[in-house]
Short mmCIF file of C-alpha atoms and ligand atoms in Angstrom, two decimals:
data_model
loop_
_atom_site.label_atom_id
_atom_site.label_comp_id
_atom_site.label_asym_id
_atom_site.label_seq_id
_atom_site.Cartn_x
_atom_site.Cartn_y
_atom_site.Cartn_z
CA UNK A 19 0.00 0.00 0.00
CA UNK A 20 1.48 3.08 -0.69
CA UNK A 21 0.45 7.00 0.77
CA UNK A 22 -0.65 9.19 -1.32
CA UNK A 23 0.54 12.34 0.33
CA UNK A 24 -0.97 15.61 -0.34
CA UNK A 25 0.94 17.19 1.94
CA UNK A 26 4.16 16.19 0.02
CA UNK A 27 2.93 17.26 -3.67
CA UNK A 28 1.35 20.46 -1.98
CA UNK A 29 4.41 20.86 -0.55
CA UNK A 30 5.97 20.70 -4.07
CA UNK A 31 3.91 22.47 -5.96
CA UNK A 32 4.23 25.47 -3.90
CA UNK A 33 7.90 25.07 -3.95
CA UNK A 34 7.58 25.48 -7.92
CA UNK A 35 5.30 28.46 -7.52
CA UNK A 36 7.49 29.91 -5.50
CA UNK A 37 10.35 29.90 -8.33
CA UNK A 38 7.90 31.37 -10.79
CA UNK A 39 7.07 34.11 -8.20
CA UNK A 40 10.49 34.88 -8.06
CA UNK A 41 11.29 34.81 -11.82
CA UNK A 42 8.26 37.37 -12.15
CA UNK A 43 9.77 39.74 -9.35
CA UNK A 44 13.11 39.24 -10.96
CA UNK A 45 11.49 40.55 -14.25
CA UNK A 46 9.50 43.17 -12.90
CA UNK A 47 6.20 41.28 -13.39
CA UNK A 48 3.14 41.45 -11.25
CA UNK A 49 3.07 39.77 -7.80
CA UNK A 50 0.08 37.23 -7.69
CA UNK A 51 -2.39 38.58 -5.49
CA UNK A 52 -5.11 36.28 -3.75
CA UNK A 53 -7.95 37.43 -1.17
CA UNK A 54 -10.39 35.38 0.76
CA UNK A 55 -13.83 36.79 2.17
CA UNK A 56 -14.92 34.71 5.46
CA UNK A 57 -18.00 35.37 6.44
CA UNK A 58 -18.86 34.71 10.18
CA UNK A 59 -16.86 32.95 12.90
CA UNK A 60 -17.33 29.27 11.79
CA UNK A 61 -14.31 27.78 13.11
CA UNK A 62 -13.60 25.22 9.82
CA UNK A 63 -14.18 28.09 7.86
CA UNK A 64 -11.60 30.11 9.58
CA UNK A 65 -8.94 27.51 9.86
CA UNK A 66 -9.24 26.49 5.79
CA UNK A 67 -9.17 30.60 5.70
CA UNK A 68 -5.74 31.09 7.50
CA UNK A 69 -3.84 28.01 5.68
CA UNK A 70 -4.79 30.00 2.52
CA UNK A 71 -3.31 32.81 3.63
CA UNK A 72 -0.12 31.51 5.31
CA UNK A 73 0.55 29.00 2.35
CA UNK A 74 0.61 32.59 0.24
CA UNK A 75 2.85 34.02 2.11
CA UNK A 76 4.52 30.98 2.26
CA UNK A 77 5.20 31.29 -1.97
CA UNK A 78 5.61 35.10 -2.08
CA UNK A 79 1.89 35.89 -2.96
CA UNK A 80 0.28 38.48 -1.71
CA UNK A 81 -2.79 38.25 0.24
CA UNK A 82 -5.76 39.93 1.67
CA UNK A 83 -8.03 38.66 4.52
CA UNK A 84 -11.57 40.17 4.20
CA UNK A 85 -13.34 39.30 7.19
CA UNK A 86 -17.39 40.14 7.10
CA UNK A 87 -19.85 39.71 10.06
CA UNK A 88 -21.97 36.75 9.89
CA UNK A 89 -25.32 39.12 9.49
CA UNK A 90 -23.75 41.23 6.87
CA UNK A 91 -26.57 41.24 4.56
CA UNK A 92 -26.58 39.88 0.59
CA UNK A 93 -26.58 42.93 -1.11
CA UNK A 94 -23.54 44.33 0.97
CA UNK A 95 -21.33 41.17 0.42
CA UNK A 96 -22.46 41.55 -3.29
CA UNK A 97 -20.85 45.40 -2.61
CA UNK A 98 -17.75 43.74 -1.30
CA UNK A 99 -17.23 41.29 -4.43
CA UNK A 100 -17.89 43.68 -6.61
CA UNK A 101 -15.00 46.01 -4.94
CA UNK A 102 -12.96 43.06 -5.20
CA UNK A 103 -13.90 42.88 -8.72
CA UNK A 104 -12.61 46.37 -9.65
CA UNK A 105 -9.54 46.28 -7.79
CA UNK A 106 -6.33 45.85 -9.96
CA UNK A 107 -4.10 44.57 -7.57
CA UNK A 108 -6.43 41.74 -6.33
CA UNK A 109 -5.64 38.71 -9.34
CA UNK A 110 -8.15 36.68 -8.16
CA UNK A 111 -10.58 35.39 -4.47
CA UNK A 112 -12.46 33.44 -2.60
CA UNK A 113 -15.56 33.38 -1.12
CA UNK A 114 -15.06 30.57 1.61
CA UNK A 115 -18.28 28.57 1.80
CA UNK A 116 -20.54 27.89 3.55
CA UNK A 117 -22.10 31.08 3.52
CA UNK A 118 -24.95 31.64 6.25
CA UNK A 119 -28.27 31.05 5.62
CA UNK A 120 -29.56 34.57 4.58
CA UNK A 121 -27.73 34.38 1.64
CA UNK A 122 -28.13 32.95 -1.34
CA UNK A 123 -24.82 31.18 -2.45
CA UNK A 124 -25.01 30.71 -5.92
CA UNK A 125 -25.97 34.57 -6.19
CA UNK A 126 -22.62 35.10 -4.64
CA UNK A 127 -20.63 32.68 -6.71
CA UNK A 128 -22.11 34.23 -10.25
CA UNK A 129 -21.18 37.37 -8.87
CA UNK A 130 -17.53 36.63 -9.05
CA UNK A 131 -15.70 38.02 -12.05
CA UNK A 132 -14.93 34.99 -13.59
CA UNK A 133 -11.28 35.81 -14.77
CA UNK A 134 -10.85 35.91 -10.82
CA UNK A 135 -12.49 32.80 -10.06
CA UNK A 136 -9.80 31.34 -8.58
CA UNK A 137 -12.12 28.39 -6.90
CA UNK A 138 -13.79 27.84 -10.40
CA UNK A 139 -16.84 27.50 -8.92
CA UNK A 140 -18.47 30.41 -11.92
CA UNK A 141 -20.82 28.50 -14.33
CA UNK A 142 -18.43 30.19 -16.75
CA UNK A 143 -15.35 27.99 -15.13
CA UNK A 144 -17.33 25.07 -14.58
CA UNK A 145 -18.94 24.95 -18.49
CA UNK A 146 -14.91 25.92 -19.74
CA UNK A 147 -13.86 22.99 -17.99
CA UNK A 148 -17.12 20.82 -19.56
CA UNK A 149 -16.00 21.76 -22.95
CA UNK A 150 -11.85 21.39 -22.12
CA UNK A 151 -11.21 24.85 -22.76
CA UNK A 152 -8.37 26.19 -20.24
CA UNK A 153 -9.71 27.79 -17.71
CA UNK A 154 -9.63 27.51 -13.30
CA UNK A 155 -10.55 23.99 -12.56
CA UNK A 156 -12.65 23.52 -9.27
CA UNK A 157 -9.78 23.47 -6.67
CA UNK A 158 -10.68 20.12 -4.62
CA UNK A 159 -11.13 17.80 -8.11
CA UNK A 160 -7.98 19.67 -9.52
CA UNK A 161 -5.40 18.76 -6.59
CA UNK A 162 -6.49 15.42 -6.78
CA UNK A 163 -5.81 15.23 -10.48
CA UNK A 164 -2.39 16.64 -9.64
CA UNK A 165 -1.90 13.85 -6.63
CA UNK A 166 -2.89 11.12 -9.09
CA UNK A 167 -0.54 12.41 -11.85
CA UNK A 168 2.31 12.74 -9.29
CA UNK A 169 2.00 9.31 -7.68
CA UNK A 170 1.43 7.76 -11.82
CA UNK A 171 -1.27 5.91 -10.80
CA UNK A 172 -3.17 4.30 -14.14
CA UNK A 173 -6.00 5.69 -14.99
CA UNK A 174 -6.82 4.84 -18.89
CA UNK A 175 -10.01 2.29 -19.07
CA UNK A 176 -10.19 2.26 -15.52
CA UNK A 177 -13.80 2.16 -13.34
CA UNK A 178 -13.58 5.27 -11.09
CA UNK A 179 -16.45 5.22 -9.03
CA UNK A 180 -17.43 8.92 -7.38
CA UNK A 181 -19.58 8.90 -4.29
CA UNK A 182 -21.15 12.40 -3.92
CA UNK A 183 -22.54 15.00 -6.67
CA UNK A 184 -21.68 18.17 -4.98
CA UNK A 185 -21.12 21.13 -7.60
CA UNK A 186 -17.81 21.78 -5.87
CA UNK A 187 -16.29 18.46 -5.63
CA UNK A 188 -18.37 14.92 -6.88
CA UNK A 189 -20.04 16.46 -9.94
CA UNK A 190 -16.63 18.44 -11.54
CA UNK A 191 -14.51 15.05 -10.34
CA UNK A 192 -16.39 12.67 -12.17
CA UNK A 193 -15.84 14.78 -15.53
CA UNK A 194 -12.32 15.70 -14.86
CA UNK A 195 -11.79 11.52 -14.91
CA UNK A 196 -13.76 11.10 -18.00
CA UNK A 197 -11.50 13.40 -20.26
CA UNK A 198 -9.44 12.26 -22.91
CA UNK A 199 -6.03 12.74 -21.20
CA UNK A 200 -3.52 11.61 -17.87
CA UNK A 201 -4.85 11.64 -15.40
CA UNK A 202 -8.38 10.95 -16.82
CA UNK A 203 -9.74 8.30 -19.63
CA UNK A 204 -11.81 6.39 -16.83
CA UNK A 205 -15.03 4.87 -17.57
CA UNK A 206 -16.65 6.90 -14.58
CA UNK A 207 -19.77 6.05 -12.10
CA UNK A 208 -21.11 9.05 -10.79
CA UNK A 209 -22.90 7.77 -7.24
CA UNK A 210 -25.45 9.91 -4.83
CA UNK A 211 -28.28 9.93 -2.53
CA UNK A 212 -29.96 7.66 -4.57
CA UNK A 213 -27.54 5.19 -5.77
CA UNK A 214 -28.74 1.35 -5.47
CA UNK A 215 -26.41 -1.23 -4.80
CA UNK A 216 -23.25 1.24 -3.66
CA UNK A 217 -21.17 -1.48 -1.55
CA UNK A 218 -21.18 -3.29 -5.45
CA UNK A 219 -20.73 -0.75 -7.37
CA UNK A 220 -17.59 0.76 -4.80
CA UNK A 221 -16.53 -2.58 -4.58
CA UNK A 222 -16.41 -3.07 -8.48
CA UNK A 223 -13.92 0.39 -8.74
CA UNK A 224 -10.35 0.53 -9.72
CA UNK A 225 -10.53 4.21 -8.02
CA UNK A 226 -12.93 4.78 -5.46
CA UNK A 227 -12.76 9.25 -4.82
CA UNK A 228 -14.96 9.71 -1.99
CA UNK A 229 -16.59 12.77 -1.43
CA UNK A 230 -20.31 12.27 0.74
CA UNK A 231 -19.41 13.88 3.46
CA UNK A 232 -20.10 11.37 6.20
CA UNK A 233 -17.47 10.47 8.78
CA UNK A 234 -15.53 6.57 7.78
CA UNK A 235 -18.79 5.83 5.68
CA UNK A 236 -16.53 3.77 3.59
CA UNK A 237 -15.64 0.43 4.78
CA UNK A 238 -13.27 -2.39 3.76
CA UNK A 239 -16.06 -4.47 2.33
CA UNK A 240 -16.87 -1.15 -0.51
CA UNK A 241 -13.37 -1.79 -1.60
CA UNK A 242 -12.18 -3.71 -4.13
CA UNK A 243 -8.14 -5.57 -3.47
CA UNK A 244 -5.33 -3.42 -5.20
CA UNK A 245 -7.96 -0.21 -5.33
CA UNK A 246 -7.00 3.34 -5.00
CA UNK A 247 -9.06 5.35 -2.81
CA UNK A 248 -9.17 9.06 -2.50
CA UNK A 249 -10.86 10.43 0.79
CA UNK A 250 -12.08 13.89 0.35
CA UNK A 251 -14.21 14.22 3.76
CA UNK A 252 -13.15 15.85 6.57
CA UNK A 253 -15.07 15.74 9.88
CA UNK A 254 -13.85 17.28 13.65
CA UNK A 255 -14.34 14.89 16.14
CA UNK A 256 -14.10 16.47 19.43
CA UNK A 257 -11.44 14.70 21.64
CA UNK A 258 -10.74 15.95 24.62
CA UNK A 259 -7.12 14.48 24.59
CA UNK A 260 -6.02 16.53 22.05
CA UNK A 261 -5.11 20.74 22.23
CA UNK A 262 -7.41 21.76 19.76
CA UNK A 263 -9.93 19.67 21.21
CA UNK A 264 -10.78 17.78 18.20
CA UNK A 265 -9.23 15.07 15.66
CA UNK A 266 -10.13 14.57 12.23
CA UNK A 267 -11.42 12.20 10.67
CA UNK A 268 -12.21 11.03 6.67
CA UNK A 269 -15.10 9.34 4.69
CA UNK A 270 -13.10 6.71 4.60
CA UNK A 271 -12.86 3.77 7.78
CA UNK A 272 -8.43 4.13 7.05
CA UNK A 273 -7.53 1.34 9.21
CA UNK A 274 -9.98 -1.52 7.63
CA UNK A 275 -9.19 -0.30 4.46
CA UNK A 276 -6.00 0.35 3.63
CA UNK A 277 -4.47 -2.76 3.95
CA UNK A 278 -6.41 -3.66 0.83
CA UNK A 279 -5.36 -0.54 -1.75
CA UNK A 280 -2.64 -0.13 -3.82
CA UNK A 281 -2.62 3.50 -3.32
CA UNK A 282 -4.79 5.50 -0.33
CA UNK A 283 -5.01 9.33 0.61
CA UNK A 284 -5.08 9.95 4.11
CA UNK A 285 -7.03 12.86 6.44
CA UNK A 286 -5.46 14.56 7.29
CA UNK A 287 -2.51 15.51 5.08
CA UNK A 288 -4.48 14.12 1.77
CA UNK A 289 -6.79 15.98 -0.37
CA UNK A 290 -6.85 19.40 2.15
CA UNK A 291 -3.26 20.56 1.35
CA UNK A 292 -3.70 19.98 -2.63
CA UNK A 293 -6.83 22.08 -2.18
CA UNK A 294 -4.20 24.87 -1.35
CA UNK A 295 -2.25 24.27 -3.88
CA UNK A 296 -4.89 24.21 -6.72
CA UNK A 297 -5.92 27.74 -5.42
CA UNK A 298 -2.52 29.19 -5.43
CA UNK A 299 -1.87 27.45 -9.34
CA UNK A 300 -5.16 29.10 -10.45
CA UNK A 301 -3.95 32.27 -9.04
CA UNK A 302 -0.66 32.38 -10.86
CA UNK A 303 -2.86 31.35 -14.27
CA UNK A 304 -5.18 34.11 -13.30
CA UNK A 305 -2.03 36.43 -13.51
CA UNK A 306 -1.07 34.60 -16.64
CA UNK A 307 -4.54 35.01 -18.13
CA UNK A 308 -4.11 38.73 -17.73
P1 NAD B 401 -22.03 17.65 -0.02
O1 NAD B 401 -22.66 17.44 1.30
O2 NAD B 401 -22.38 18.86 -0.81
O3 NAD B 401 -22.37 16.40 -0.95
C1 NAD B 401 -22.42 15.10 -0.46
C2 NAD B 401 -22.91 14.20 -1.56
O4 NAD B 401 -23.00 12.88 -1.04
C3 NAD B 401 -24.28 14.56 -2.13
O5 NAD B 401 -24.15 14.76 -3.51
C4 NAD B 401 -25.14 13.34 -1.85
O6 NAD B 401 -25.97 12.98 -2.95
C5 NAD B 401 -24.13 12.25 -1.60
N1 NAD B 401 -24.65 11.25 -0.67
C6 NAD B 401 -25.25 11.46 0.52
N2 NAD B 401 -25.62 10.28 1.07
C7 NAD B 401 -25.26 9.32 0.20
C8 NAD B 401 -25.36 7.92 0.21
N3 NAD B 401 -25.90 7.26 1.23
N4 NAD B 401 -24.86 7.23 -0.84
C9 NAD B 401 -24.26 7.87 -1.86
N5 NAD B 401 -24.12 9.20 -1.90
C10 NAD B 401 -24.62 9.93 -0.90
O7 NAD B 401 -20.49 17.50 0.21
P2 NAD B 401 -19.17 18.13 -0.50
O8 NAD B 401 -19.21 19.60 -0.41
O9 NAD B 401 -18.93 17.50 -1.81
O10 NAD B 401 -18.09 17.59 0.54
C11 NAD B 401 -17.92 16.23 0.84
C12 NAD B 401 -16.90 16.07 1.94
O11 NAD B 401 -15.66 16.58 1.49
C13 NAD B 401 -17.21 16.85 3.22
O12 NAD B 401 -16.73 16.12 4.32
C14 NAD B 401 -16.40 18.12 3.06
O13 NAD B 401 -16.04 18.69 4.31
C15 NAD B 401 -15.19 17.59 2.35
N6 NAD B 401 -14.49 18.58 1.52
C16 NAD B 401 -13.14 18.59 1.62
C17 NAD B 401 -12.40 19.45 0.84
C18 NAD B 401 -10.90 19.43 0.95
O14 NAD B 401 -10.24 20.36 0.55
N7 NAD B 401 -10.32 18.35 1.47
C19 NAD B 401 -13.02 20.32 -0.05
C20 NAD B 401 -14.41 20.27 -0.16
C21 NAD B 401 -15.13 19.38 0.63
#
């Protein structure tokens, strides 16, 4: 069984950005700029926030922090974006999700200019990235594109089985797999809420990428022997025995099933830190794009 280790290809690819960074400097080019609205006090929210941040400063980006009270209402974040929109030095943002009730997310997301759609989460992105046009690929599906093209893990004719359809992660996933290119070429099975038969059809995959959102709902009898399985959830379980008073845990039961894969991502230090690194690549395009 080998890791697949986000943390080590995030590590990388910032390492790499961090070169280009400097060759820009070096010739007078534009320093990549990236700003994240957070909206409220949610304490995920804020931690994803900050390692955004510090993994900017960590390449020589720029960065802006625009924190909003939770009971800011629509039409003044839409005021914010739209600032953030018309401000030269910003390359591209965020809008960390979720968003509080009041407001109406995919309102927020369209409002986004999408040549600083860093998350590609615009339907602009998303349909660019439908018809294979270059463009910001959704951050989460991207870095584990990258971790399977690092790690050369076969793909072509493949069954990848996704469980989840979310518009950020499942739903962009499943296409990225079905293109006609490495990483990709998989014959793909796009499972949800109302899948029949999962623990066959996971058990039938060659790459399982789970993304539903439930803590270790994946156990050892969904997996097939010599499988590669990508665990996208990540849950805080409170735990008194730790400082921050909580562990984390995957969609994914590790232990049980592990010992069957050929290749497993692990939470944490899987899919979160290529996340990052997605969003800082789509930055540095975003200053390419320009
Ligand atoms: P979501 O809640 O929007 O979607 C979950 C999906 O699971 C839905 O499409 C639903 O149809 C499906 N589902 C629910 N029950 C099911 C069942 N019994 N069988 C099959 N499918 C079922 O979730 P999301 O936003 O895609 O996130 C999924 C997980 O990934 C969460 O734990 C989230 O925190 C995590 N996440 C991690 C990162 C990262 O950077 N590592 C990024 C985004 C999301």
């Amino acid at each position: 069984m080998i890791l697949v280790s986000g943390k080590e290809v995030s590590s990388r690819v910032q390492d790499e950005i961090a070169i280009e960074v400097e060759k820009l400097k070096a010739n007078g080019g534009k320093i990549p700029h990236l700003a994240a609205v957070l909206v409220g006090e949610d304490g995920a929210s804020r931690t994803y926030v900050n390692a955004k941040v510090k993994a900017c400063e960590r390449v020589g980006f720029g960065s802006t922090l625009v924190k909003l009270d939770s009971d800011i209402s629509e039409a003044d974040l839409l005021a914010e974006i739209d600032k953030l929109n018309n401000d030269n030095d910003i390359d591209g943002f965020i809008v960390q999700l979720p968003l509080p009730k009041h407001i109406n997310e995919q309102k927020v997301t369209e409002a986004i200019a999408p040549e600083k759609d860093v998350d590609g989460f615009h339907p602009v992105s998303l349909g660019k990235m439908v018809l294979d046009l270059p463009s910001f690929l959704p951050a989460t599906p991207a870095g584990i594109i990258e971790m399977l093209r690092h790690y050369n893990i076969p793909t072509e004719g493949k069954h990848c089985v996704v469980i989840g359809r979310s518009h950020i992660v499942g739903s962009p996933m499943s296409i990225l797999m079905a293109r006609n290119t490495y990483p990709g070429n998989c014959t793909v099975t796009l499972t949800h809420s109302r899948t029949r038969n999962l623990t066959e059809i996971c058990a039938s995959a060659d790459i399982l990428i789970v993304a539903i959102g439930k803590p270790e709902f994946v156990t050892a009898d969904m997996v097939k022997e010599g499988a590669t399985v990508i665990d996208v959830g990540i849950h805080r379980i409170e735990d008194s025995s730790k400082k921050s008073g909580f562990r984390l845990l995957g969609d994914v039961k590790f232990d049980e099933v592990a010992p069957k894969c050929a290749f497993i991502s692990p939470v944490p230090g899987g899919v979160g830190p290529m996340t990052i690194a997605s969003l800082l690549k789509n930055t540095l395009l975003a200053v390419r794009l320009k």
